PDB file of C-alpha atoms and ligand atoms in Angstrom:
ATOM      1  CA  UNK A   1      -4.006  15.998  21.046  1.00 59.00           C
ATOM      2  CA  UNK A   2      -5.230  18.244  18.400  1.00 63.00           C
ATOM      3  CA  UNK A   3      -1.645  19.202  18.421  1.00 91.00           C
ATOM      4  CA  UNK A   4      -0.454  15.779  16.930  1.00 92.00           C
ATOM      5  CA  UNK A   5      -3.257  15.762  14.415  1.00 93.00           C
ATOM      6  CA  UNK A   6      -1.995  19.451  13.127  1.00 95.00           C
ATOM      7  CA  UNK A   7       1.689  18.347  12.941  1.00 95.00           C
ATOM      8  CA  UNK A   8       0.648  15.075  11.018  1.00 96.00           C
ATOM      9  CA  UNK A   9      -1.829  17.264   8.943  1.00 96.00           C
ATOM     10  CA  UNK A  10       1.727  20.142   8.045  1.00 96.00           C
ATOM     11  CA  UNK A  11       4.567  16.342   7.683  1.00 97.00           C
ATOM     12  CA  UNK A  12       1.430  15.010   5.102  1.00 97.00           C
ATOM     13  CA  UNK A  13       0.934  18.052   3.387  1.00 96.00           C
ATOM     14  CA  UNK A  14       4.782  18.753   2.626  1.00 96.00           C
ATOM     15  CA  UNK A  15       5.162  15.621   1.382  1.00 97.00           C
ATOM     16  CA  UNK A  16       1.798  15.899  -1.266  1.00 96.00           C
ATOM     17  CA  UNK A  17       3.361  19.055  -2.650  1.00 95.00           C
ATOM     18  CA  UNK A  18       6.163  16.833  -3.347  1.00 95.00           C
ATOM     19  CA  UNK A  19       4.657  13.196  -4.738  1.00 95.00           C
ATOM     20  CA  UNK A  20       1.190  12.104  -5.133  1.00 93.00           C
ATOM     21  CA  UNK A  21       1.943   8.406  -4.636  1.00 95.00           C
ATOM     22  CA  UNK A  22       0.052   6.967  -2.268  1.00 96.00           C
ATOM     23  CA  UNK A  23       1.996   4.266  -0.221  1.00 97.00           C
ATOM     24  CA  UNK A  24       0.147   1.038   0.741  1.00 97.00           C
ATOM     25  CA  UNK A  25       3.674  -0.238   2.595  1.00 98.00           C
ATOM     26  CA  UNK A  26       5.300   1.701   5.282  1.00 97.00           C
ATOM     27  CA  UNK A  27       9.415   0.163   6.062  1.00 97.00           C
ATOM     28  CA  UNK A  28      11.523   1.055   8.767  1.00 96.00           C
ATOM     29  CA  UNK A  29      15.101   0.244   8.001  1.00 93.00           C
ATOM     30  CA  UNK A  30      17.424  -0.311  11.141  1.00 87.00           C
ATOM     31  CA  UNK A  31      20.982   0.341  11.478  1.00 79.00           C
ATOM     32  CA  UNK A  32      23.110  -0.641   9.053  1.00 75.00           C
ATOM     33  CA  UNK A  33      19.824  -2.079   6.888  1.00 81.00           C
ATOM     34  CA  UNK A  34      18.913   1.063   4.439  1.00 81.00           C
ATOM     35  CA  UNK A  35      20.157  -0.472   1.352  1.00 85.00           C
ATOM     36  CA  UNK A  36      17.000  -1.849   0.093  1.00 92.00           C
ATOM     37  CA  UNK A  37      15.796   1.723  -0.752  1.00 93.00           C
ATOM     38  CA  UNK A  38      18.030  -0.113  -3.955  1.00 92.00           C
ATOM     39  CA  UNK A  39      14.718  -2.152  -4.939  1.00 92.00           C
ATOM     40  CA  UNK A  40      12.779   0.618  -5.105  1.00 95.00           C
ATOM     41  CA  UNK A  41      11.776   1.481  -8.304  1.00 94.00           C
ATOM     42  CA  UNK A  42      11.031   5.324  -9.315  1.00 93.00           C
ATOM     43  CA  UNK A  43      12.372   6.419  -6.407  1.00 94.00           C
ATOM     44  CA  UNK A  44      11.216   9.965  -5.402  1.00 96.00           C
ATOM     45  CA  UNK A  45      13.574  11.249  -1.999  1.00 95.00           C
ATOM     46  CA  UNK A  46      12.820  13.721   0.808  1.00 96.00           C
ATOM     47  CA  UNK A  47      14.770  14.480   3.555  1.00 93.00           C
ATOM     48  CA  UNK A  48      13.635  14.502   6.713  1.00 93.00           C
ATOM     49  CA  UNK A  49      14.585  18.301   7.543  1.00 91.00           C
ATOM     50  CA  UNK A  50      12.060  19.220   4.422  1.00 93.00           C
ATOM     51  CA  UNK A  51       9.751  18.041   6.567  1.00 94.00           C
ATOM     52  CA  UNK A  52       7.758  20.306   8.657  1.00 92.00           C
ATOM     53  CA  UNK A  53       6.763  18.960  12.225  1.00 92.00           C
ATOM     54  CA  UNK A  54       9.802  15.820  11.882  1.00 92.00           C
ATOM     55  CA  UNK A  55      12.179  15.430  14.160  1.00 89.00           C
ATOM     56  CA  UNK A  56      15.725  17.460  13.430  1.00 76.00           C
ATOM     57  CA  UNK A  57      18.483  14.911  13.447  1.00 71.00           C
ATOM     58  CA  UNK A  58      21.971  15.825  15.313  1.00 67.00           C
ATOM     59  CA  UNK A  59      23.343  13.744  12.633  1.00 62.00           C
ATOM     60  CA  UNK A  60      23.223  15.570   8.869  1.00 58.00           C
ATOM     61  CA  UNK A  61      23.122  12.309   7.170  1.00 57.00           C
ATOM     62  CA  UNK A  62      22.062  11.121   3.450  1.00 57.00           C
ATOM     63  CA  UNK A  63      20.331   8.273   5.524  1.00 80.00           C
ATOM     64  CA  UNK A  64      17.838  10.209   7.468  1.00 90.00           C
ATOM     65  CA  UNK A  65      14.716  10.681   4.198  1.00 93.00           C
ATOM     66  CA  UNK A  66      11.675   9.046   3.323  1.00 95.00           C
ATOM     67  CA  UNK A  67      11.871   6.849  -0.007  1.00 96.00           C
ATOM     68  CA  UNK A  68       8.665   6.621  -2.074  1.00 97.00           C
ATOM     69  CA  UNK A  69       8.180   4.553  -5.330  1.00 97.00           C
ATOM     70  CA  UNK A  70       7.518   1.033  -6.102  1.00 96.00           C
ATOM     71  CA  UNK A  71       8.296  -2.725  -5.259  1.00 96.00           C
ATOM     72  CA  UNK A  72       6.570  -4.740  -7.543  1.00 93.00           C
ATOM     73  CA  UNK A  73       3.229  -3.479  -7.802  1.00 94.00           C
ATOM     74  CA  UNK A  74       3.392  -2.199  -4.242  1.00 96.00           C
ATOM     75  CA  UNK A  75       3.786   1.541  -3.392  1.00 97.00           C
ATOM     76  CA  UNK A  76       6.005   1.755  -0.925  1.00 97.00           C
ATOM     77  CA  UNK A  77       7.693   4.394   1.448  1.00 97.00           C
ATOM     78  CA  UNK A  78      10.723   3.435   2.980  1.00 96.00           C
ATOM     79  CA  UNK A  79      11.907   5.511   6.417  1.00 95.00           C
ATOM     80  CA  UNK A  80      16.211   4.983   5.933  1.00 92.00           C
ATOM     81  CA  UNK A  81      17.283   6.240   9.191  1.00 88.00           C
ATOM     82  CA  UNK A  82      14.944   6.253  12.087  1.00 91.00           C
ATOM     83  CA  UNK A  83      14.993   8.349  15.490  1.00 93.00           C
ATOM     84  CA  UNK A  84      16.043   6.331  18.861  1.00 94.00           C
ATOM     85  CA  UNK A  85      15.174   7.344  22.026  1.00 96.00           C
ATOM     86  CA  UNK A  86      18.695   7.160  23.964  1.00 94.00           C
ATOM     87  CA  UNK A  87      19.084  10.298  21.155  1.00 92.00           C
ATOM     88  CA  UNK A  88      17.194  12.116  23.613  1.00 93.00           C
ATOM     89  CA  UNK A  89      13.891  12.038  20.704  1.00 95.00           C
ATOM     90  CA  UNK A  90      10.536  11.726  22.850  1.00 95.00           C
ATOM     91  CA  UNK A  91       8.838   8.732  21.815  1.00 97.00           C
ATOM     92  CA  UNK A  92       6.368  11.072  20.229  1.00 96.00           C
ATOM     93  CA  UNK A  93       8.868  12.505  18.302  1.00 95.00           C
ATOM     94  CA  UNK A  94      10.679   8.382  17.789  1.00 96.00           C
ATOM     95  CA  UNK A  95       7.181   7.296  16.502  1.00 97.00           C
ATOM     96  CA  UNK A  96       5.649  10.517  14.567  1.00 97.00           C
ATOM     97  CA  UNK A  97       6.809   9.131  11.139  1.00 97.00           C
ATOM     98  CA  UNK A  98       5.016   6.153  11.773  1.00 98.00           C
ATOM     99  CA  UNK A  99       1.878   8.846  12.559  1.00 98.00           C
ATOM    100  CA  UNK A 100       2.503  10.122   9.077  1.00 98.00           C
ATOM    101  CA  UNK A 101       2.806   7.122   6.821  1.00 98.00           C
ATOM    102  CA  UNK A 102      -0.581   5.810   8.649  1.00 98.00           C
ATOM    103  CA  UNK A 103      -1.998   9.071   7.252  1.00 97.00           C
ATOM    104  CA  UNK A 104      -0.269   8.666   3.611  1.00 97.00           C
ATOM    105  CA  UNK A 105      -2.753   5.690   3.970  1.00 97.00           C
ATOM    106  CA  UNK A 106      -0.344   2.671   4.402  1.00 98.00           C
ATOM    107  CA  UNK A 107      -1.846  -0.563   5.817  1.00 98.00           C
ATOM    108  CA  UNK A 108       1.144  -2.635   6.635  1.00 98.00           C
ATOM    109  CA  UNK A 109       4.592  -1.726   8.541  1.00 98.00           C
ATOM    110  CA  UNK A 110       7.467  -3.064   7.738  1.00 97.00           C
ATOM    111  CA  UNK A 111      10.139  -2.852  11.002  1.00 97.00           C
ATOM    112  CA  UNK A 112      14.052  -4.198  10.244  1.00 95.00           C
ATOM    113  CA  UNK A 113      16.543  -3.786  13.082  1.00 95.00           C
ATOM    114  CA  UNK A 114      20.304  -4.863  14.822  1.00 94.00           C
ATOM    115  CA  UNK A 115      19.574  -6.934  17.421  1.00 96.00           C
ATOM    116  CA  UNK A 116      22.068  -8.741  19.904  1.00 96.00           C
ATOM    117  CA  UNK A 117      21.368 -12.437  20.071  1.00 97.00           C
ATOM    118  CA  UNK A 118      20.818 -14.189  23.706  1.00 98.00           C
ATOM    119  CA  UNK A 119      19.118 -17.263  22.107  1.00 98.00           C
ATOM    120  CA  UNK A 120      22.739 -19.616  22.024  1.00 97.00           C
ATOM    121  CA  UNK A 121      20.905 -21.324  19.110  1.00 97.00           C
ATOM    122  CA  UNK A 122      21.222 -17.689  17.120  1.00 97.00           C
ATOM    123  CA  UNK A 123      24.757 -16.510  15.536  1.00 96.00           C
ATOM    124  CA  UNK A 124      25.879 -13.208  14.215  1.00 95.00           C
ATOM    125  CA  UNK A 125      24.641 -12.773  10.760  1.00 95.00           C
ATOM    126  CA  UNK A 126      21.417 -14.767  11.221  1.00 97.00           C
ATOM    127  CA  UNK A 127      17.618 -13.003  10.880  1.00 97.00           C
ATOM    128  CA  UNK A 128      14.729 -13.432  12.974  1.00 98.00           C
ATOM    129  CA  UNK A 129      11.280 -13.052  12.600  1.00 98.00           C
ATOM    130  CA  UNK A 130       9.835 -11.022  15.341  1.00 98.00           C
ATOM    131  CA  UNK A 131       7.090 -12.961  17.129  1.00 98.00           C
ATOM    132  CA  UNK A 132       6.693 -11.151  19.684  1.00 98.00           C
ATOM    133  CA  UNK A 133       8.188  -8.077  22.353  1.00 98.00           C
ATOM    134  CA  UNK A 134       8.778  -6.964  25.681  1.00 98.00           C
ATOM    135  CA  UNK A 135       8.744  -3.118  26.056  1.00 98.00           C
ATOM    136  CA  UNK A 136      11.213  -2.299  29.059  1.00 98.00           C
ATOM    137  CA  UNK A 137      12.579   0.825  27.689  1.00 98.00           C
ATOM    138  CA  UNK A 138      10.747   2.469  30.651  1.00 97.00           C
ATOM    139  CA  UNK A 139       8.049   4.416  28.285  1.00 97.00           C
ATOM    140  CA  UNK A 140       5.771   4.198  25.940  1.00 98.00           C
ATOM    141  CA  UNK A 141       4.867   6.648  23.423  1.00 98.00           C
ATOM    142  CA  UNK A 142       1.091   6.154  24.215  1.00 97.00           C
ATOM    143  CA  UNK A 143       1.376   8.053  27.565  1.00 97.00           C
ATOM    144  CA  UNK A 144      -0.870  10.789  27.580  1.00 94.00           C
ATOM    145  CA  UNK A 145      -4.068  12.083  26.017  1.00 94.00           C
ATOM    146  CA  UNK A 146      -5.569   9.746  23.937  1.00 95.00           C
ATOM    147  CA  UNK A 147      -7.291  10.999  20.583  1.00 94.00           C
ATOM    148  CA  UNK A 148      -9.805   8.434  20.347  1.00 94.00           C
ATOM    149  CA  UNK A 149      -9.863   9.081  16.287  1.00 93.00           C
ATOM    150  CA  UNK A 150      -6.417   7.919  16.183  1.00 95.00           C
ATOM    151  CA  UNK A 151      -6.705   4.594  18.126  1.00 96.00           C
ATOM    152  CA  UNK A 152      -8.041   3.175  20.910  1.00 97.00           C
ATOM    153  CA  UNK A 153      -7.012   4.135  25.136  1.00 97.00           C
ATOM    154  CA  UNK A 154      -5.592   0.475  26.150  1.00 97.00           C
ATOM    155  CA  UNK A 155      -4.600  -0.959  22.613  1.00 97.00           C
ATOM    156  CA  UNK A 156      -5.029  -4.705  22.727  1.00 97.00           C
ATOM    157  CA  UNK A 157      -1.768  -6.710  22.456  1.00 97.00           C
ATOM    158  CA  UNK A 158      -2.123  -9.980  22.439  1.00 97.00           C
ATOM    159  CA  UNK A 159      -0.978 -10.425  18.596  1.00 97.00           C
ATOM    160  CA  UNK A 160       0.929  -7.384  17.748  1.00 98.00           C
ATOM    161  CA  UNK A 161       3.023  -9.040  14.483  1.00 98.00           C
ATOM    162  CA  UNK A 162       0.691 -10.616  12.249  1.00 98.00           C
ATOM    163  CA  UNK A 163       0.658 -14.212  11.897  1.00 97.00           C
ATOM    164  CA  UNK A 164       0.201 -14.063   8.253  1.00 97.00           C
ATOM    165  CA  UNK A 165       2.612 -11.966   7.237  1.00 97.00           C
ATOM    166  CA  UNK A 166       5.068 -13.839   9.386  1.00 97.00           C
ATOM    167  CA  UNK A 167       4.080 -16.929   7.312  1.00 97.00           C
ATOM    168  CA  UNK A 168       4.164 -15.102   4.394  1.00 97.00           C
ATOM    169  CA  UNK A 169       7.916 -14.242   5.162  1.00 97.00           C
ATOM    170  CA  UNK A 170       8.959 -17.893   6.108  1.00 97.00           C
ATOM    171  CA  UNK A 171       7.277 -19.237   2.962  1.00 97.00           C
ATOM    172  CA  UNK A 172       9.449 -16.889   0.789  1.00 97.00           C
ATOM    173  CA  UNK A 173      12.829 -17.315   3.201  1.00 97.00           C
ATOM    174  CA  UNK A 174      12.343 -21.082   2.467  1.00 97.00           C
ATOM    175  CA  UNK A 175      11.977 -20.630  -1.336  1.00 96.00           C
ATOM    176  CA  UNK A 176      14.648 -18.294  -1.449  1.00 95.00           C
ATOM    177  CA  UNK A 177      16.791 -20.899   1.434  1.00 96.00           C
ATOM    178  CA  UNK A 178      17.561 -18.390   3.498  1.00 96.00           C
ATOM    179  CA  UNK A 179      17.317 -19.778   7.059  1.00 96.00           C
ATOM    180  CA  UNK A 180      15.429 -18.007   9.018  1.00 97.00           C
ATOM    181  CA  UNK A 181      14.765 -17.665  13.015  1.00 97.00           C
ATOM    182  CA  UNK A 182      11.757 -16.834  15.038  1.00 98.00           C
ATOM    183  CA  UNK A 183      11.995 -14.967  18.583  1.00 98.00           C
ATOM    184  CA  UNK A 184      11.416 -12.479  20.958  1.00 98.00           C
ATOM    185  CA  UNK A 185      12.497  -9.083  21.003  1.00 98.00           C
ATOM    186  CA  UNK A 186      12.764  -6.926  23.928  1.00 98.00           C
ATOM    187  CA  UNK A 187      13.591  -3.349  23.840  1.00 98.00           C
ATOM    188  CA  UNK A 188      15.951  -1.313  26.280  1.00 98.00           C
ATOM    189  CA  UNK A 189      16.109   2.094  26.317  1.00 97.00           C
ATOM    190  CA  UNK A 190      20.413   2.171  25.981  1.00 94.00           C
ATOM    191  CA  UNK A 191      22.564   3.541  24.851  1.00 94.00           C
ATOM    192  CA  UNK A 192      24.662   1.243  26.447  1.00 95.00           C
ATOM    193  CA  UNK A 193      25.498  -2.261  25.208  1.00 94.00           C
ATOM    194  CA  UNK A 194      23.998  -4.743  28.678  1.00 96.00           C
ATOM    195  CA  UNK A 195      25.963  -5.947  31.680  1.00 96.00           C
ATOM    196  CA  UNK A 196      26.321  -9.608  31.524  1.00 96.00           C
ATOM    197  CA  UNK A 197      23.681  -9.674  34.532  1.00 97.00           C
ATOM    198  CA  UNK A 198      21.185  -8.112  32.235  1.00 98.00           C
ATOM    199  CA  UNK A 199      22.021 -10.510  29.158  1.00 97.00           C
ATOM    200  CA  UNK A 200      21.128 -13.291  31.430  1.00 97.00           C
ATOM    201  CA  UNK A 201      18.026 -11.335  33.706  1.00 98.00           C
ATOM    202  CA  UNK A 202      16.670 -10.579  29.960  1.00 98.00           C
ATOM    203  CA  UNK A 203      16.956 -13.454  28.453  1.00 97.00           C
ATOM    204  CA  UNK A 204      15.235 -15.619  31.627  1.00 97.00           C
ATOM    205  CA  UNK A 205      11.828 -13.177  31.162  1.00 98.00           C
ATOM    206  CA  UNK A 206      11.530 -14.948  27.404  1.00 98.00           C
ATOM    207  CA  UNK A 207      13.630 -12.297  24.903  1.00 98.00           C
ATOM    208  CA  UNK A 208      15.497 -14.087  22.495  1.00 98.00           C
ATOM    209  CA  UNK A 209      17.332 -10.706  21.039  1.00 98.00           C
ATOM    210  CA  UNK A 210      17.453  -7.623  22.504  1.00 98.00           C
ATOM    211  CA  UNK A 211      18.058  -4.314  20.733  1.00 97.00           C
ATOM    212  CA  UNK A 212      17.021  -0.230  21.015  1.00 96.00           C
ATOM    213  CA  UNK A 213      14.355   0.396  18.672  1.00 96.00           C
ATOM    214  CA  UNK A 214      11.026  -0.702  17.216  1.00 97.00           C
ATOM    215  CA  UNK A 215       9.072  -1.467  19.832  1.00 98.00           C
ATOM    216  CA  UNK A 216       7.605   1.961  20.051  1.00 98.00           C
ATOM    217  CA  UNK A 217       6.771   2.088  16.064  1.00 98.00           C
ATOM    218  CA  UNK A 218       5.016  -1.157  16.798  1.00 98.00           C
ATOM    219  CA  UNK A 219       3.024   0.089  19.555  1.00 98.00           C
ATOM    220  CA  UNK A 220       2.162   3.228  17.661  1.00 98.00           C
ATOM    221  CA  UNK A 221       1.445   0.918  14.330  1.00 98.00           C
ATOM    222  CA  UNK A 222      -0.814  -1.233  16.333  1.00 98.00           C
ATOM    223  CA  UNK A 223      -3.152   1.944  17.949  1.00 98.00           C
ATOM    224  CA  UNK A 224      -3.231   2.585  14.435  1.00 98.00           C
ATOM    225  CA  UNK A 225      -4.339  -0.438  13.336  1.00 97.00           C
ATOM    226  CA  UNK A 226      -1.680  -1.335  10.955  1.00 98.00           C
ATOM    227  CA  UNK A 227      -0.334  -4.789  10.143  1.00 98.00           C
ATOM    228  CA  UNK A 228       3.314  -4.956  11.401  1.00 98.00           C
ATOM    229  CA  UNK A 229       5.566  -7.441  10.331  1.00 98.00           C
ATOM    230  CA  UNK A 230       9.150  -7.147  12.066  1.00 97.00           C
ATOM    231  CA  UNK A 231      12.929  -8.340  11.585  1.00 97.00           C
ATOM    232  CA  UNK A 232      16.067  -8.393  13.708  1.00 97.00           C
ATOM    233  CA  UNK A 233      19.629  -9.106  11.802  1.00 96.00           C
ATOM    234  CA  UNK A 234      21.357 -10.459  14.663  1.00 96.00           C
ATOM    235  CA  UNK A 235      24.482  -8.561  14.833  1.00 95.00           C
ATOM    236  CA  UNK A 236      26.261 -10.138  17.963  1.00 95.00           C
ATOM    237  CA  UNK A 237      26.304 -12.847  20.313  1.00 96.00           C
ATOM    238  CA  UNK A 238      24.784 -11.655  24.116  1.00 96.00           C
ATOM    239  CA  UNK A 239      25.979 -15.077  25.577  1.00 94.00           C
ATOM    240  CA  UNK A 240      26.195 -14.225  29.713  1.00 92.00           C
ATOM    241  CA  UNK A 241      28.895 -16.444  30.077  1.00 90.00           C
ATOM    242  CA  UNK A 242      30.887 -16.481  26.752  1.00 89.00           C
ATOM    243  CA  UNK A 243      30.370 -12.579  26.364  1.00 89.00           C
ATOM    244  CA  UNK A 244      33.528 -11.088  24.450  1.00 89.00           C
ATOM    245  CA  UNK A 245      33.463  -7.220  23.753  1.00 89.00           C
ATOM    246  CA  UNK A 246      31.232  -5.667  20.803  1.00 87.00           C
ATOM    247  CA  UNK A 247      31.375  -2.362  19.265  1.00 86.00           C
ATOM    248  CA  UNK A 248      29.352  -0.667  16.733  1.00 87.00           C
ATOM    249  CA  UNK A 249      32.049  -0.956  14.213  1.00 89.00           C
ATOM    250  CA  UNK A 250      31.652  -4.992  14.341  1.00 89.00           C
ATOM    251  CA  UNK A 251      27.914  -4.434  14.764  1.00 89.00           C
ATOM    252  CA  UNK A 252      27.569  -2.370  11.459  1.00 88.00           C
ATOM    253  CA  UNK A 253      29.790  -4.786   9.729  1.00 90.00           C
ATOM    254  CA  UNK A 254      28.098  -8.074  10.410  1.00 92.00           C
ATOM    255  CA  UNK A 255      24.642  -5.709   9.708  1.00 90.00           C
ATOM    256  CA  UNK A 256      25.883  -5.030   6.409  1.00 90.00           C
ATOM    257  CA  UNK A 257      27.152  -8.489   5.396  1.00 91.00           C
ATOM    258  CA  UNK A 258      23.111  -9.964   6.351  1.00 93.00           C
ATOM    259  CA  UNK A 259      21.907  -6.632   4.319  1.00 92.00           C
ATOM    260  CA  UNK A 260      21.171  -9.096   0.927  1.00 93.00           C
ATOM    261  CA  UNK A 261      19.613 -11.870   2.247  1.00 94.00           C
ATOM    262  CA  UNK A 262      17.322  -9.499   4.390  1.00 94.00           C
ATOM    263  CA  UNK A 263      16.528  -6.604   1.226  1.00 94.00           C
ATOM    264  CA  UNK A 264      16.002  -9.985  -0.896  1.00 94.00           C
ATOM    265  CA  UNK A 265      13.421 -11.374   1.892  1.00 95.00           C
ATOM    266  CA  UNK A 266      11.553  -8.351   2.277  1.00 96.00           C
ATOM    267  CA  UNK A 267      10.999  -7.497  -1.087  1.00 96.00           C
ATOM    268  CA  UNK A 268      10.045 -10.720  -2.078  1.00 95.00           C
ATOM    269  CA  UNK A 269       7.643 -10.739   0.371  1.00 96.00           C
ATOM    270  CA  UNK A 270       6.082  -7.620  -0.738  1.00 96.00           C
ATOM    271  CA  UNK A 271       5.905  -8.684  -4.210  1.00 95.00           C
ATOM    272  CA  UNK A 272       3.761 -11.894  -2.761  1.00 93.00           C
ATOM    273  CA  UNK A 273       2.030  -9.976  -0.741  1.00 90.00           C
ATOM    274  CA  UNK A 274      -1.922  -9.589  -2.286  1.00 83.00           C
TER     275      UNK A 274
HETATM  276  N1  HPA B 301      22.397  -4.814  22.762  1.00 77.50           N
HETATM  277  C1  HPA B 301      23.359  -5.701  22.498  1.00 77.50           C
HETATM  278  N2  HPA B 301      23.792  -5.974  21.302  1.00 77.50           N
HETATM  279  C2  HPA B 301      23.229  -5.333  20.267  1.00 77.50           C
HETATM  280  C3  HPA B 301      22.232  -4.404  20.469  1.00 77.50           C
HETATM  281  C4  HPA B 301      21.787  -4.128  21.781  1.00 77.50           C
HETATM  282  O1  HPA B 301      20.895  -3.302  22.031  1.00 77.50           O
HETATM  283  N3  HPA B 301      21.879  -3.937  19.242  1.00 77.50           N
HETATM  284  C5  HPA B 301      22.643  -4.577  18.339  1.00 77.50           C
HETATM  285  N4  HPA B 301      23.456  -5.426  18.955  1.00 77.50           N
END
């Protein structure tokens, strides 16, 4: 317990020797969705291995550092390359930079993932709000001591993305007519794609996409008391019976070709944001 407060404590003070902004805006950008580091202004870059107490990557990517500056008026860090947990990551170690921008003193986190559509009113390419989520990646990075400073024991969830900043998002999307969807994500642990039987079991208990991430950033970002807004770029249709192949290839592809509309949305909405 202390533990995590000391490693948060070494992550924040690396990153003070480094910028003094202080970050009112935490984003998480999914796969394939890291270009809107683009909007931000005055950008200041650290990588991830500078980082005492972060998790190493396998992967020695330009993808995997935290992005400070601006959007707008808003000071902003942006995570561009996050940590899943079918990389073998504990979900302490998935959800410790989310421990880190709370301390940097951000309020709101912003969540963006690929997410395979089982709602047959969704198609490839389309985004949708988060509304809600269904945990069944079979943990929960909450296990353990609790340090009561940090949050609370049994974290209330009966409104984990906030209903005015998913609003505030449809208000812009509409201005800027981008179409928009809202829906339920649920989380499996993968790294497999689902069986067909799953598509359909998953999509009966209410999850209108279904992907491998964010749901344990949310659940930290809510026992920390932060506003979390969330988005899912539907990458692929998860149809039970009209299922065709999909690989990550196709997945980063149709990921990239939403990337606009989705770094246009979100900044937007930061800049309307009060
Ligand atoms: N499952 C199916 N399709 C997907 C996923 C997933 O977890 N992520 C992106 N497309």
């Amino acid at each position: 317990m202390r533990d995590l407060r000391q490693k948060i404590d070494g992550a924040v003070a690396a990153i003070r020797k480094k910028t003094a902004l202080k970050p009112a805006i935490g984003i998480i950008l999914g796969t394939g969705l890291g270009e809107l580091v683009k909007e931000i202004e005055g950008k200041l870059t650290i990588r991830y291995d500078e980082l005492p107490n972060f998790p190493v990557s396998a992967v020695k990517s330009h993808e995997n550092q935290l992005v400070f500056g601006k959007i707008g008026q808003k000071n902003v860090v942006a995570m561009q390359g996050r940590f899943h947990y079918y990389e073998g990551y504990s979900m302490k170690d998935v959800t410790f930079p989310v421990r880190v921008m709370k301390a940097l003193g951000i309020k709101t986190l912003i969540v963006s993932n690929a997410a395979g559509g089982m709602n047959p009113n969704f198609k490839a390419g389309d985004l949708m709000i988060i509304s809600d989520h269904i945990n069944l990646m079979g943990a929960n990075p909450l296990i353990g001591p609790n340090d009561d400073s940090m949050g609370p024991r049994f974290p209330d969830m009966v409104e984990p993305y906030d209903s005015e900043l998913m609003e505030q998002i449809e208000k812009v999307a509409l201005e800027e007519k981008i179409p928009v969807k809202r829906g339920v994500y649920v989380a499996v642990a993968g790294p497999n794609l689902e069986t067909r039987a799953e598509y359909r079991f998953l999509r009966v208990i209410g999850a209108d996409a279904v992907g491998m991430s964010t749901v344990p950033e949310v659940i930290v970002a809510i026992h920390a008391r932060l506003r979390v807004l969330g988005i899912s770029c539907i990458t692929d249709e998860c149809l039970p019976d009209a299922l065709k192949p999909a690989n990550i290839e196709m997945i980063l592809k149709v990921a990239a070709e939403a990337e606009p509309k989705l770094s246009r949305l979100i900044t937007r909405t930061i800049k309307s944001m009060p």
